[in-house]
Short mmCIF file of N, CA, C and O in Angstrom, two decimals:
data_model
loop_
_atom_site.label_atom_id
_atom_site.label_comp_id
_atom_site.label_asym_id
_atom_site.label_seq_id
_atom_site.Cartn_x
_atom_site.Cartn_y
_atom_site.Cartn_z
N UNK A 1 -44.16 38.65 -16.01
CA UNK A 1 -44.83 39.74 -16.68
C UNK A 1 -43.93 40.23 -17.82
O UNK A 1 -42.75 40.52 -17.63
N UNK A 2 -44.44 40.29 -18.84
CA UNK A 2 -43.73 40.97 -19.67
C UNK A 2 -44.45 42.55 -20.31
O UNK A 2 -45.57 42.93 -19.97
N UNK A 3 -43.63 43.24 -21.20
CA UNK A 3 -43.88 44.41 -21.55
C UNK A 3 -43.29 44.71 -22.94
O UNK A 3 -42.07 44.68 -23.06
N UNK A 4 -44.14 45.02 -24.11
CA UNK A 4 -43.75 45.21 -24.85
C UNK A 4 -44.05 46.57 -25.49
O UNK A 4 -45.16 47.09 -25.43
N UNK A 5 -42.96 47.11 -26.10
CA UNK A 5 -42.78 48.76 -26.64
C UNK A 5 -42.76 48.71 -28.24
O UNK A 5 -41.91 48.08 -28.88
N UNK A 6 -43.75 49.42 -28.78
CA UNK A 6 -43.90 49.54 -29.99
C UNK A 6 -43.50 50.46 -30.81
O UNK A 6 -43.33 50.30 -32.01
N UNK A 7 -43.30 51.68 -30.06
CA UNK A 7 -42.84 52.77 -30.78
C UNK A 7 -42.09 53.48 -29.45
O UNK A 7 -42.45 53.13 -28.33
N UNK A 8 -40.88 54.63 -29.64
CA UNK A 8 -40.25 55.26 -29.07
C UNK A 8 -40.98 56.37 -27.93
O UNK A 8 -40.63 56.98 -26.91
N UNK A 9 -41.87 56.26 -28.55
CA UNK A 9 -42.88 57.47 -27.37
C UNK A 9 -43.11 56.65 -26.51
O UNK A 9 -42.63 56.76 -25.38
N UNK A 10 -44.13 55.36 -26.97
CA UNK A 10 -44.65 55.07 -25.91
C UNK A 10 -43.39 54.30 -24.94
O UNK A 10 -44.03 53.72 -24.07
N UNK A 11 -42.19 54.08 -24.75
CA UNK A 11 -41.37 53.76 -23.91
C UNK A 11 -40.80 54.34 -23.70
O UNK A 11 -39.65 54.01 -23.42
N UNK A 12 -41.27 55.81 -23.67
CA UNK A 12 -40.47 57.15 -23.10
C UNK A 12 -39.97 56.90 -21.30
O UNK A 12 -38.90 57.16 -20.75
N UNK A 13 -41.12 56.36 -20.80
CA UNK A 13 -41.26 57.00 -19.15
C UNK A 13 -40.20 55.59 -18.77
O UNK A 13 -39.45 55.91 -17.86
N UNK A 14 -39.99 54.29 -19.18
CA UNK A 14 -39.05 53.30 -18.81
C UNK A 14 -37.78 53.61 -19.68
O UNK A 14 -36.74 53.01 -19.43
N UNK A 15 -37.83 54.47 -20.62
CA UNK A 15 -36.37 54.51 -20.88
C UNK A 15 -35.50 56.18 -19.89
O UNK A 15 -34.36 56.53 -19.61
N UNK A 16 -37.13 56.82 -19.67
CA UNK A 16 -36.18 58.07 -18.37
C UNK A 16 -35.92 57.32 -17.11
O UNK A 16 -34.95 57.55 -16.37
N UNK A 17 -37.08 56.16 -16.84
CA UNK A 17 -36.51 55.80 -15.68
C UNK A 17 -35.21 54.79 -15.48
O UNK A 17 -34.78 54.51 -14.36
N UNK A 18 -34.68 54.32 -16.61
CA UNK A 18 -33.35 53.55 -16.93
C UNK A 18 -32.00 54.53 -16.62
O UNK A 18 -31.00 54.17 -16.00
N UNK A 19 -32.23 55.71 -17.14
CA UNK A 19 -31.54 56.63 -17.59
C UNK A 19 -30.76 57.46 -16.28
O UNK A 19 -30.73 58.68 -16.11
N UNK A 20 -30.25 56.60 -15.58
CA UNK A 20 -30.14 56.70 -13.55
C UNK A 20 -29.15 55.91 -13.20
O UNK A 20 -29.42 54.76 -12.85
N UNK A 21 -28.07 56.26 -13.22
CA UNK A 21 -27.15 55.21 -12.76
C UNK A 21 -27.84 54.93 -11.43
O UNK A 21 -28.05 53.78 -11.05
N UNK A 22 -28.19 56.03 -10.70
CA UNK A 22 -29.00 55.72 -9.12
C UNK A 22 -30.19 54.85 -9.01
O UNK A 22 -30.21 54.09 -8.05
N UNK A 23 -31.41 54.82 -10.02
CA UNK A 23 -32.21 54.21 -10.64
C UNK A 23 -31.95 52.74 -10.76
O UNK A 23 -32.53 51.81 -10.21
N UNK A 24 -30.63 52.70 -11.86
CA UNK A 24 -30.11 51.19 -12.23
C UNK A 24 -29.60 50.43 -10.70
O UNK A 24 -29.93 49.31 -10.32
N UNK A 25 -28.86 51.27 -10.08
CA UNK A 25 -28.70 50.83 -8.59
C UNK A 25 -29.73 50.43 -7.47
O UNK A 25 -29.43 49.51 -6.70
N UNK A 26 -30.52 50.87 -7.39
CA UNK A 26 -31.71 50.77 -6.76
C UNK A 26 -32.63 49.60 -7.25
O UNK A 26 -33.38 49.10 -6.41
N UNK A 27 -32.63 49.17 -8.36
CA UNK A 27 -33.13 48.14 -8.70
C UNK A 27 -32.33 46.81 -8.95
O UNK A 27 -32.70 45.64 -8.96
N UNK A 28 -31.21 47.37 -9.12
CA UNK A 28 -29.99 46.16 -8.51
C UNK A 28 -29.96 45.90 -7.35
O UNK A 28 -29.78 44.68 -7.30
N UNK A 29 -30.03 46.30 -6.33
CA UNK A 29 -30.02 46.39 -4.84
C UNK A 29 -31.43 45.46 -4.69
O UNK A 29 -31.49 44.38 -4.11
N UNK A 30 -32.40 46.07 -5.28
CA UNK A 30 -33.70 45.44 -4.64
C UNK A 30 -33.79 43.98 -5.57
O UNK A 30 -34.43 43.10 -4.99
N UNK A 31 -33.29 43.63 -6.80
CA UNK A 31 -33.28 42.45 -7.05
C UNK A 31 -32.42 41.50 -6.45
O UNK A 31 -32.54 40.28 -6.48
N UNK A 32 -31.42 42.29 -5.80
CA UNK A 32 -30.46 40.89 -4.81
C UNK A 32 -31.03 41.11 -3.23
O UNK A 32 -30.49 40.30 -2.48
N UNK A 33 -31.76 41.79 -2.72
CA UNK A 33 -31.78 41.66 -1.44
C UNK A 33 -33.03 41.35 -1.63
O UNK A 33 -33.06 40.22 -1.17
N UNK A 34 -34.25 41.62 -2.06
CA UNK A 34 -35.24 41.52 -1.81
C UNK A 34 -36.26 43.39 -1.55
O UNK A 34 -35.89 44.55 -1.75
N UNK A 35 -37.47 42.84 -1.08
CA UNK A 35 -37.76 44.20 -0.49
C UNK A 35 -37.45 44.73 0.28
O UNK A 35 -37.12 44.17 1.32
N UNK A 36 -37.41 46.05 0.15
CA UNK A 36 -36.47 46.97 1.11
C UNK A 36 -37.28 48.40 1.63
O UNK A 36 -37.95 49.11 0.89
N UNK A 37 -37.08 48.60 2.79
CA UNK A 37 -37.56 50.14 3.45
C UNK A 37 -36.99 51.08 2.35
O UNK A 37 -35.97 50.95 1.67
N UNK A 38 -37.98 52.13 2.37
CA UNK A 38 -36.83 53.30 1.55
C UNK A 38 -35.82 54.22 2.19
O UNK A 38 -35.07 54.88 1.48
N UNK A 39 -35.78 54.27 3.25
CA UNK A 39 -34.87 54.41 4.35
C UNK A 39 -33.54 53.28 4.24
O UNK A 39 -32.44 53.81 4.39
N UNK A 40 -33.53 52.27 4.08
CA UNK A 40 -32.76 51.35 3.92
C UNK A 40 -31.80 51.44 2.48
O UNK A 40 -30.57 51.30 2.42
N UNK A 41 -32.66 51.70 1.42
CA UNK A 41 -32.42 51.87 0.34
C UNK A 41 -31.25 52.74 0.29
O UNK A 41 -30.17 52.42 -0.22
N UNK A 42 -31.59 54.19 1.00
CA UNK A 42 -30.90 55.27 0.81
C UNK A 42 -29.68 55.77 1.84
O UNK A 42 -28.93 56.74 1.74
N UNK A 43 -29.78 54.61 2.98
CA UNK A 43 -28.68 54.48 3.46
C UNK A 43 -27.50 53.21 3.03
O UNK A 43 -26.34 53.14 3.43
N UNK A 44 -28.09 52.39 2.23
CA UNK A 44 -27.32 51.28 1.70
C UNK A 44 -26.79 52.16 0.50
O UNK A 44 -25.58 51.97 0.50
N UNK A 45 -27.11 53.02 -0.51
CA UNK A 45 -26.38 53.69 -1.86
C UNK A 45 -26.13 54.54 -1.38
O UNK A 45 -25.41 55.09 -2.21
N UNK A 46 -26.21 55.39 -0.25
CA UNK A 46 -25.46 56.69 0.45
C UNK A 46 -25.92 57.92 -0.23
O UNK A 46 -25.17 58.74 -0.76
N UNK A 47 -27.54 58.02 -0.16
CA UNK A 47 -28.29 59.06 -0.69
C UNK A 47 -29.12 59.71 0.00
O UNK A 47 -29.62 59.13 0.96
N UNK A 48 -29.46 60.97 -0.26
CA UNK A 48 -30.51 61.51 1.05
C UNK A 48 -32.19 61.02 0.70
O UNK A 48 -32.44 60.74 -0.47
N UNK A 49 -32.79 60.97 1.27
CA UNK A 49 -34.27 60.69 1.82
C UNK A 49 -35.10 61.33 0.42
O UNK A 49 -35.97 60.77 -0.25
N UNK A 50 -34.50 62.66 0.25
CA UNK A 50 -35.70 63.42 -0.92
C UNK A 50 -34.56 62.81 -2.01
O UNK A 50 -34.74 63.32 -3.12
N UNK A 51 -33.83 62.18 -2.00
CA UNK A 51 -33.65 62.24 -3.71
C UNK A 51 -33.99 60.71 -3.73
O UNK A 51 -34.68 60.39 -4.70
N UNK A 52 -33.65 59.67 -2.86
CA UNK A 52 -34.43 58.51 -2.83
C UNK A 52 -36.16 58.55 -3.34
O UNK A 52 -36.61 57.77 -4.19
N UNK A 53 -36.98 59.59 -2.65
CA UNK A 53 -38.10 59.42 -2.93
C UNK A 53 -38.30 59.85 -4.40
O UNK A 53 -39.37 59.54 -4.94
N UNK A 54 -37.53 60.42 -4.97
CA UNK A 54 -37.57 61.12 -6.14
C UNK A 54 -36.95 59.74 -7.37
O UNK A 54 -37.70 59.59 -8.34
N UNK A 55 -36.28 59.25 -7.35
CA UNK A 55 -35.99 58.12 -7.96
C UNK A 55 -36.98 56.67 -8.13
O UNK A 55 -37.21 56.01 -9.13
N UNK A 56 -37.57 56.46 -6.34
CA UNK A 56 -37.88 55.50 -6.21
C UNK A 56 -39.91 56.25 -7.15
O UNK A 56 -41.07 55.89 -7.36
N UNK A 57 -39.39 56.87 -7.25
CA UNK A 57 -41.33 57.39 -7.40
C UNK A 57 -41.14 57.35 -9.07
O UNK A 57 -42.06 57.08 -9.84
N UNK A 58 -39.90 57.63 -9.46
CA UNK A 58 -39.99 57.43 -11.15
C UNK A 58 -40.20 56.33 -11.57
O UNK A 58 -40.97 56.08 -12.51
N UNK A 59 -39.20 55.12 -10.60
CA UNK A 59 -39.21 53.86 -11.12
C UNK A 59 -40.97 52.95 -11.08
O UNK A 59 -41.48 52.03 -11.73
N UNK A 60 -41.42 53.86 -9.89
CA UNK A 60 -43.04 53.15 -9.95
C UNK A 60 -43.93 53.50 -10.69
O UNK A 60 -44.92 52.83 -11.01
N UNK A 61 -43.64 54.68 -11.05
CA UNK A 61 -44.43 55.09 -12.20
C UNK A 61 -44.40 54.48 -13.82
O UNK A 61 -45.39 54.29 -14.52
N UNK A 62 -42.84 54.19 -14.23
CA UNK A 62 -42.37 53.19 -15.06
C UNK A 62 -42.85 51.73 -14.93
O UNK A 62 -42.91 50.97 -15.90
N UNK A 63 -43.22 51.37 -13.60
CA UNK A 63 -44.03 50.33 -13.48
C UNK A 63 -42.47 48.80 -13.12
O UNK A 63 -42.32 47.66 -13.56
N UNK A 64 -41.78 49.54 -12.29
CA UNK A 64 -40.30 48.52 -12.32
C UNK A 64 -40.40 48.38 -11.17
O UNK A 64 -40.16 47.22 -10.85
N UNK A 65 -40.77 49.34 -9.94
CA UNK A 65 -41.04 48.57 -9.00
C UNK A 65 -42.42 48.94 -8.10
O UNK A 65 -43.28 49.77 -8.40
N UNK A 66 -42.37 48.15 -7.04
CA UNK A 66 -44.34 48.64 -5.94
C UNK A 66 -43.44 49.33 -5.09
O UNK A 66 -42.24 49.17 -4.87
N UNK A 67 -44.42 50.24 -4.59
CA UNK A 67 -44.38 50.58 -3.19
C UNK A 67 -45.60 49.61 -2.38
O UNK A 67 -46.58 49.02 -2.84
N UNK A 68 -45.19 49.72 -1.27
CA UNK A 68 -46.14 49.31 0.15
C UNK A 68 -45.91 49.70 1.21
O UNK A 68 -44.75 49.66 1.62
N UNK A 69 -46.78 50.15 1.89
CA UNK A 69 -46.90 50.94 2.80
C UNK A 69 -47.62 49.81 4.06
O UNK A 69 -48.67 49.20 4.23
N UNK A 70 -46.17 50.00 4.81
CA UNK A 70 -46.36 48.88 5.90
C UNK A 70 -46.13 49.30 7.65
O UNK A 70 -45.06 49.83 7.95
N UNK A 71 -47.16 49.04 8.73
CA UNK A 71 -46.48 49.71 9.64
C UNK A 71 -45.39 49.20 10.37
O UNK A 71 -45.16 47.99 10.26
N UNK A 72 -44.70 49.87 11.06
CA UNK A 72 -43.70 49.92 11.96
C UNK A 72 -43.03 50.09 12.89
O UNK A 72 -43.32 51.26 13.16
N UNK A 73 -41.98 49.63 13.95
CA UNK A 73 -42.00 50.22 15.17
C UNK A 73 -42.01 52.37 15.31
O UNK A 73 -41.79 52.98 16.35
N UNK A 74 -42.27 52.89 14.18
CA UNK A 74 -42.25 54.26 14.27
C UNK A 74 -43.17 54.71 13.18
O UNK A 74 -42.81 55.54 12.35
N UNK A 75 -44.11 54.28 13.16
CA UNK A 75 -45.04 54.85 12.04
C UNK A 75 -45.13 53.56 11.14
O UNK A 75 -44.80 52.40 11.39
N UNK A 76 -45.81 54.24 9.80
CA UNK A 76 -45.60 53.59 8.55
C UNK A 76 -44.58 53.91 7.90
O UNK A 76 -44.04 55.01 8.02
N UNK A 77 -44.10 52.87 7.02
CA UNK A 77 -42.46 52.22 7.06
C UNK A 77 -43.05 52.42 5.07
O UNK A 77 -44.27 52.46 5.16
N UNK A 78 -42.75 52.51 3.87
CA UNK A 78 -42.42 52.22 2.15
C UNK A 78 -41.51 51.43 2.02
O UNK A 78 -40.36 51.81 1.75
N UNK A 79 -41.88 50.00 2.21
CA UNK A 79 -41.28 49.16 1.65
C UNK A 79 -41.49 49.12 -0.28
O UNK A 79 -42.58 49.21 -0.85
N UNK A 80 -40.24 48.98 -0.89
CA UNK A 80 -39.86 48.97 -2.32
C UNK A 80 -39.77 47.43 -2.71
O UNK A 80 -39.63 46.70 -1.73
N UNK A 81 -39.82 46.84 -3.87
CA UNK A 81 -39.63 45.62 -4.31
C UNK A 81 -39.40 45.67 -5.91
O UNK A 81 -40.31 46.32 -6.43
N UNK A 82 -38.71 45.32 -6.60
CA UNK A 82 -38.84 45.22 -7.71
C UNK A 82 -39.38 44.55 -8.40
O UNK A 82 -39.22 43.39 -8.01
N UNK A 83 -40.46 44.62 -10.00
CA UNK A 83 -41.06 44.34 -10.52
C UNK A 83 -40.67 44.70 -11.85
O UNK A 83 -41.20 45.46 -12.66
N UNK A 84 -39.65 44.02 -11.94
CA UNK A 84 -38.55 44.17 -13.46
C UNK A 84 -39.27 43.67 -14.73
O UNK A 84 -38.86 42.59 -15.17
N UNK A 85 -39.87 44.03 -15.12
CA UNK A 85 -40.25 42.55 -16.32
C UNK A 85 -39.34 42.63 -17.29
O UNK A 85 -38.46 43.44 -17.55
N UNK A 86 -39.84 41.31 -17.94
CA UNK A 86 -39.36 40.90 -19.54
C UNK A 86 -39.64 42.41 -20.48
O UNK A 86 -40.71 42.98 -20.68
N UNK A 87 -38.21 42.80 -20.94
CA UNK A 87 -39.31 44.02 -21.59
C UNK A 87 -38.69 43.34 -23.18
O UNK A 87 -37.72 42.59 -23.31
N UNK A 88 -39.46 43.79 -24.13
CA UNK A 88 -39.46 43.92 -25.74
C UNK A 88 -39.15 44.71 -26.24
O UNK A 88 -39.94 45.57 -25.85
N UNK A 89 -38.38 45.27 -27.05
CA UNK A 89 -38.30 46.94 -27.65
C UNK A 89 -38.32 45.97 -29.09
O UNK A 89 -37.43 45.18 -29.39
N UNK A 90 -39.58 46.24 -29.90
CA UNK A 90 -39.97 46.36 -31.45
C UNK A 90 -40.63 47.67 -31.94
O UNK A 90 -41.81 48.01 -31.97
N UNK A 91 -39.32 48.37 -32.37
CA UNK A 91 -39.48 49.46 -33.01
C UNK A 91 -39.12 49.15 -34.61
O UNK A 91 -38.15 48.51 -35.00
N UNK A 92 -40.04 49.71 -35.35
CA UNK A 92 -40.27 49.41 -37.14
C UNK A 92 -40.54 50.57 -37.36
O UNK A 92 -41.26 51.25 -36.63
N UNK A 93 -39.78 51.10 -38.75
CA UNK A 93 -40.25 52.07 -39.27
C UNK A 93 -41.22 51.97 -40.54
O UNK A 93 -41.09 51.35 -41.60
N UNK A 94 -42.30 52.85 -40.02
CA UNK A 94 -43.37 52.74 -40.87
C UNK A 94 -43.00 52.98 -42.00
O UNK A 94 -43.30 52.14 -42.84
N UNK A 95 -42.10 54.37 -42.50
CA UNK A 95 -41.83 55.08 -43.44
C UNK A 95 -42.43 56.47 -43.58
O UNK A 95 -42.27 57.30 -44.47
N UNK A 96 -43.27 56.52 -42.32
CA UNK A 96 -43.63 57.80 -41.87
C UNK A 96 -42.57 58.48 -41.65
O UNK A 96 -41.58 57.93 -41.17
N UNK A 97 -42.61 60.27 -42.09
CA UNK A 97 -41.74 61.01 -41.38
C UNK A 97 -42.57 61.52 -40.25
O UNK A 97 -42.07 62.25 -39.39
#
């Protein structure tokens, strides 16, 4: 999949969700292990539960990684996966101010 950005606005929401050393970690983590519980997540980077969900919910919204909602021996389990694409940044100035 790729993704391409044309102007600075519209790659606002993937450049806040970059903008995370915790973020950048979390998607490092999930590109070498695979998918991961979010429970797992946040005991592997040594983070609490609400700021995990708070990270992991930016990055899906940015569209970098899925959630899935899977059950488990204690309920339903948010498994994370990453969905990194190819991204493009072609920004041109029109000559608009």
């Amino acid at each position: 999949m790729k993704r391409f950005i044309r102007s600075l606005r519209d790659g606002l929401p993937l450049f806040k969700a970059l903008a995370s050393d915790t973020r950048i970690a979390i998607l490092d983590l999930l590109m070498k292990e695979g998918p991961m519980r979010m429970t797992a997540i946040a005991e592997s980077l040594q983070i609490t539960g609400g700021a995990i969900t708070s990270h992991v919910k930016m990055l899906n919204e940015a569209g970098l990684l899925k959630i899935e909602q899977r059950g488990g021996k204690h309920g339903i389990q948010k498994v994370c996966s990453a969905t990194v694409p190819a991204i493009t940044i072609d920004v041109k100035d029109d000559g608009q101010a």
